XYZ file of C-alpha atoms in Angstrom:
344
model
C -221.868 60.038 -186.247
C -219.989 63.398 -185.401
C -222.289 64.015 -182.459
C -221.342 60.765 -181.162
C -217.804 61.105 -181.200
C -217.698 64.844 -179.691
C -220.010 63.151 -176.815
C -217.522 60.356 -176.107
C -214.318 62.713 -176.190
C -216.478 64.822 -173.441
C -216.946 61.881 -171.436
C -213.355 61.060 -171.415
C -212.311 64.478 -170.549
C -214.400 64.540 -167.497
C -212.984 61.303 -166.347
C -209.765 62.479 -166.512
C -210.509 65.495 -164.504
C -211.991 63.545 -161.769
C -208.890 61.301 -161.517
C -206.569 64.404 -161.054
C -208.779 65.906 -158.593
C -208.252 63.469 -155.848
C -206.391 63.891 -152.664
C -202.655 62.781 -153.478
C -202.321 61.737 -149.540
C -204.707 58.813 -149.640
C -202.440 57.425 -152.009
C -199.363 55.662 -150.992
C -196.246 56.655 -153.239
C -193.959 54.173 -154.455
C -190.332 55.257 -154.521
C -188.856 54.876 -157.553
C -187.477 51.945 -158.468
C -183.659 51.540 -158.674
C -181.733 48.943 -160.793
C -179.555 47.030 -158.456
C -176.414 46.179 -159.473
C -175.800 43.643 -156.522
C -175.740 39.977 -157.607
C -176.154 37.418 -155.190
C -173.762 34.513 -154.310
C -176.327 31.959 -155.903
C -176.373 34.105 -159.043
C -172.646 34.318 -159.132
C -172.193 30.631 -159.325
C -175.139 30.446 -161.913
C -173.313 32.628 -164.165
C -170.069 30.961 -163.599
C -171.530 27.875 -164.604
C -172.965 29.597 -167.609
C -169.690 31.355 -168.676
C -166.220 30.235 -167.141
C -164.012 33.193 -167.138
C -160.728 32.416 -169.459
C -157.655 31.751 -167.540
C -155.000 34.079 -168.657
C -152.059 32.050 -170.051
C -148.900 33.583 -170.192
C -147.324 34.005 -173.622
C -145.316 31.021 -174.405
C -141.643 31.610 -174.823
C -140.210 30.613 -177.872
C -137.384 28.474 -177.355
C -135.118 27.829 -180.641
C -134.559 24.313 -180.980
C -130.649 23.820 -181.804
C -129.659 20.864 -183.865
C -127.575 18.678 -181.983
C -124.179 18.032 -183.851
C -121.947 15.210 -182.709
C -118.540 16.375 -181.950
C -115.984 15.813 -184.943
C -113.919 12.699 -184.394
C -110.381 13.600 -184.066
C -108.300 11.691 -186.735
C -104.925 11.229 -186.117
C -103.055 11.222 -189.168
C -100.372 8.441 -188.869
C -97.045 8.285 -190.891
C -97.048 5.578 -193.127
C -94.342 3.034 -192.967
C -93.831 0.589 -195.436
C -93.679 -3.046 -194.314
C -89.914 -4.331 -194.329
C -89.208 -7.453 -195.657
C -87.951 -9.882 -193.234
C -85.348 -12.008 -194.805
C -83.771 -13.471 -191.441
C -83.788 -13.551 -187.793
C -82.220 -10.796 -185.901
C -78.296 -10.653 -185.755
C -77.039 -12.061 -182.402
C -74.160 -9.843 -182.069
C -73.118 -6.324 -181.008
C -74.760 -3.514 -182.678
C -73.116 -1.571 -185.366
C -71.012 1.262 -183.903
C -72.504 4.948 -183.801
C -71.050 7.542 -186.072
C -67.626 8.759 -184.790
C -64.654 10.220 -186.418
C -62.081 7.791 -187.390
C -58.351 8.318 -186.297
C -57.101 9.135 -189.679
C -59.375 12.267 -189.611
C -62.131 10.878 -192.291
C -65.747 10.533 -190.829
C -67.077 7.225 -190.096
C -70.590 6.544 -191.621
C -73.804 6.213 -189.912
C -75.123 2.688 -189.291
C -78.035 3.224 -191.972
C -75.401 4.158 -194.403
C -73.415 1.312 -193.765
C -76.348 -1.098 -194.298
C -77.458 0.679 -197.642
C -73.865 0.258 -198.619
C -73.836 -3.443 -197.300
C -76.868 -4.127 -199.009
C -75.431 -2.874 -202.470
C -72.270 -4.856 -202.048
C -74.229 -7.784 -201.373
C -76.147 -7.286 -204.690
C -73.270 -6.653 -206.744
C -71.410 -9.602 -205.605
C -74.074 -12.114 -205.205
C -77.366 -10.626 -206.548
C -78.768 -10.539 -203.095
C -78.750 -14.611 -203.059
C -77.857 -16.049 -199.674
C -77.068 -19.463 -201.757
C -73.823 -17.337 -203.472
C -72.690 -16.218 -199.996
C -70.351 -19.416 -199.918
C -69.487 -19.553 -203.669
C -66.353 -20.157 -206.175
C -66.305 -18.750 -209.349
C -65.508 -20.233 -212.474
C -61.816 -20.292 -213.606
C -60.574 -19.125 -210.182
C -58.592 -21.169 -207.902
C -60.007 -19.914 -204.611
C -63.258 -19.807 -202.763
C -65.447 -16.423 -202.447
C -67.087 -16.135 -199.095
C -69.398 -13.310 -197.807
C -71.186 -10.207 -199.060
C -67.912 -9.155 -200.389
C -66.817 -12.189 -201.966
C -63.745 -12.239 -199.658
C -61.010 -14.606 -201.185
C -60.308 -17.891 -199.225
C -57.750 -19.915 -200.574
C -57.534 -23.988 -199.769
C -54.152 -24.822 -197.914
C -50.826 -24.726 -199.673
C -52.032 -22.677 -202.499
C -50.224 -19.283 -203.239
C -52.642 -16.468 -202.480
C -52.204 -14.252 -205.617
C -54.939 -11.775 -204.772
C -54.716 -11.841 -201.122
C -56.173 -14.044 -198.744
C -58.627 -11.802 -196.890
C -61.848 -14.142 -195.501
C -59.462 -15.160 -192.427
C -59.425 -11.153 -191.646
C -63.239 -10.940 -191.743
C -63.657 -13.644 -189.358
C -61.244 -12.371 -186.846
C -63.247 -9.107 -187.231
C -66.645 -10.931 -186.586
C -65.181 -12.632 -183.619
C -63.986 -9.293 -181.971
C -67.694 -8.091 -182.535
C -69.325 -11.020 -180.593
C -70.031 -13.562 -183.267
C -69.353 -17.448 -182.056
C -67.937 -19.139 -184.920
C -68.442 -22.941 -185.491
C -65.738 -25.311 -184.045
C -65.068 -26.338 -187.758
C -64.656 -22.816 -189.138
C -62.179 -21.578 -186.231
C -59.995 -24.525 -187.412
C -60.453 -23.659 -190.960
C -59.353 -19.895 -190.360
C -55.898 -20.890 -190.137
C -55.659 -24.069 -192.136
C -57.414 -22.541 -195.366
C -60.478 -23.218 -197.177
C -61.875 -26.995 -196.786
C -62.476 -27.492 -200.384
C -59.804 -28.061 -202.857
C -61.833 -27.108 -205.926
C -65.008 -25.384 -207.268
C -66.491 -28.818 -207.991
C -65.886 -30.030 -204.600
C -67.597 -27.038 -203.087
C -70.789 -27.488 -205.424
C -71.192 -30.976 -204.527
C -71.159 -29.944 -200.884
C -73.550 -27.067 -201.375
C -76.745 -28.360 -199.558
C -74.391 -30.194 -196.773
C -74.958 -28.817 -192.919
C -71.557 -27.314 -193.164
C -71.832 -25.103 -195.936
C -75.709 -24.306 -195.003
C -74.697 -23.327 -191.656
C -71.866 -21.116 -193.024
C -74.145 -19.359 -195.177
C -76.621 -18.474 -192.658
C -74.059 -17.177 -190.514
C -72.562 -14.809 -193.290
C -76.283 -13.663 -193.950
C -76.773 -12.737 -190.338
C -73.338 -10.970 -190.015
C -73.636 -9.324 -193.463
C -73.666 -5.764 -191.883
C -70.732 -6.523 -189.735
C -68.966 -7.405 -193.025
C -70.036 -3.953 -194.561
C -68.475 -2.390 -191.575
C -65.433 -4.210 -192.017
C -65.079 -3.188 -195.589
C -65.780 0.249 -194.723
C -63.239 0.421 -192.262
C -60.647 -1.305 -194.467
C -61.322 1.514 -197.232
C -60.759 4.102 -194.771
C -57.708 2.932 -193.367
C -56.331 2.573 -197.123
C -57.264 6.465 -197.775
C -54.247 8.151 -196.365
C -52.033 5.517 -197.736
C -53.010 6.286 -201.395
C -51.525 9.793 -201.676
C -48.478 8.601 -200.190
C -48.172 5.732 -202.375
C -48.917 7.852 -205.620
C -45.897 9.222 -207.917
C -44.831 12.653 -206.474
C -46.089 14.445 -209.894
C -49.881 12.875 -209.511
C -49.992 12.977 -205.624
C -52.144 16.332 -206.126
C -54.367 14.969 -208.524
C -55.001 11.786 -206.286
C -55.809 13.877 -203.327
C -58.056 16.237 -205.386
C -60.025 13.491 -207.005
C -60.352 11.405 -203.725
C -61.809 14.552 -201.711
C -64.074 15.325 -204.879
C -65.741 11.833 -204.621
C -65.771 11.280 -200.934
C -67.375 14.898 -200.533
C -70.155 13.750 -203.197
C -73.529 12.632 -201.801
C -73.130 8.581 -201.798
C -69.620 9.330 -202.752
C -68.155 6.587 -200.031
C -69.986 4.139 -201.729
C -67.967 3.745 -204.883
C -64.619 4.212 -203.013
C -65.715 1.652 -200.418
C -67.156 -1.001 -203.099
C -64.239 -0.436 -205.565
C -61.835 -1.215 -202.589
C -63.664 -4.328 -201.935
C -63.915 -5.245 -205.754
C -60.458 -4.878 -207.027
C -58.363 -3.648 -204.087
C -56.426 -0.454 -202.908
C -53.713 -0.687 -205.816
C -51.130 -0.245 -203.333
C -49.098 -3.158 -204.688
C -46.206 -3.290 -207.291
C -48.090 -5.937 -209.413
C -51.763 -4.455 -208.768
C -52.302 -2.048 -211.689
C -56.070 -1.791 -211.568
C -57.040 -0.674 -207.915
C -58.649 2.371 -206.380
C -55.116 4.330 -206.687
C -54.997 3.589 -210.610
C -58.547 4.668 -210.722
C -58.035 8.149 -208.832
C -54.771 8.475 -211.151
C -56.922 8.054 -214.175
C -59.780 10.026 -212.961
C -60.053 13.552 -214.854
C -60.552 16.654 -212.442
C -64.030 17.292 -211.320
C -66.107 19.070 -208.728
C -67.987 17.315 -205.915
C -71.345 16.098 -206.801
C -72.727 14.145 -209.933
C -69.730 15.188 -212.016
C -67.234 13.535 -209.593
C -69.200 10.463 -209.493
C -69.518 10.146 -213.522
C -65.659 10.652 -213.795
C -65.044 8.177 -211.120
C -67.170 5.561 -213.067
C -65.589 6.457 -216.290
C -61.882 6.131 -215.056
C -62.947 2.844 -213.175
C -64.162 1.261 -216.595
C -60.903 2.455 -218.350
C -58.925 0.928 -215.569
C -60.729 -2.472 -216.092
C -60.794 -2.505 -219.712
C -57.166 -1.928 -219.835
C -56.575 -4.874 -217.397
C -58.451 -7.130 -219.541
C -56.397 -5.948 -222.749
C -53.049 -6.881 -220.762
C -54.213 -10.246 -219.217
C -53.738 -13.524 -220.498
C -55.972 -14.543 -223.274
C -56.358 -18.175 -221.747
C -57.995 -16.473 -218.865
C -60.676 -14.686 -221.144
C -61.515 -12.194 -218.940
C -63.154 -10.533 -221.672
C -66.372 -12.491 -220.143
C -66.471 -10.499 -217.057
C -66.147 -7.033 -218.523
C -70.444 -6.812 -218.737
C -71.026 -7.651 -215.366
C -68.241 -5.199 -214.288
C -69.777 -2.479 -216.404
C -73.266 -3.298 -214.595
C -71.506 -2.940 -211.178
C -69.611 0.549 -211.925
C -72.742 1.913 -213.262
C -74.238 2.090 -209.729
C -71.305 4.188 -208.760
C -73.118 7.295 -210.791
C -76.222 6.720 -208.592
C -77.242 7.979 -205.161
C -78.091 5.004 -202.850
């Protein structure tokens, strides 16, 4: 075996040597192949179909979404005004006079103050009842008219406490109020009823109903009349007082008048029991100021005035004719005087 292997190797070597000894010019040499990187258009399209280039997308801008908030509704705060109770149609007359200074140097009250005082006087005299604006109290010989229960005597009867209602009617006419024809005539002749029983029988008659409506619609003009009457009486109070009491009367009058709501007790008492300027009148405003203890303006003055008023009224009842039984009125008088302690 070994000789055969050796012989094969020799033949192979010879063949190799013979190939290497040939002329190289007879052999066309091929240039070395180079790898071309040029890609034809067709190749490009083919590649493009195979792998589509990715489109460059710009990064998305992050936009913060804001929540829409509706504008706040502006709510206008309105001041609450309590509805006023309508009791009667508007009064057909001139408006109340604006605040001024009276000829006697005392300040007039504002229309609002006059209305409050008028409403309180109406409550004191009639309980705020329109049907009592034409009234006749038991045991009296005269009719009582309006919010102040102004006295109105029948024709030919002696006016013991003064005939004040005709003066009210004159004042209403001066302020533009047109009185019914029958009332204009009765203003001079006297009340058309001779007794309480007659007035009560005619209470629902057209004449009395017309009178009560007119008195209700002019209630604030009546309050203005009462106020002016009281103011005109103020300077006379000090002059009429006994010399040794004039300073006391002046001091007490100033203390009450300079208190809050102090004009109300002064005005109401003048309408209630008069000024007290006459010789036979011992329970009017002058007597209350003389009876009143010294006090400073404010609540102390109001309390002292109310206390003095009750002492004067109780003295009147003690000195009155027992047959008149004035004791029965004391309770109502006390209720009225107690309002003098309050601020209205």
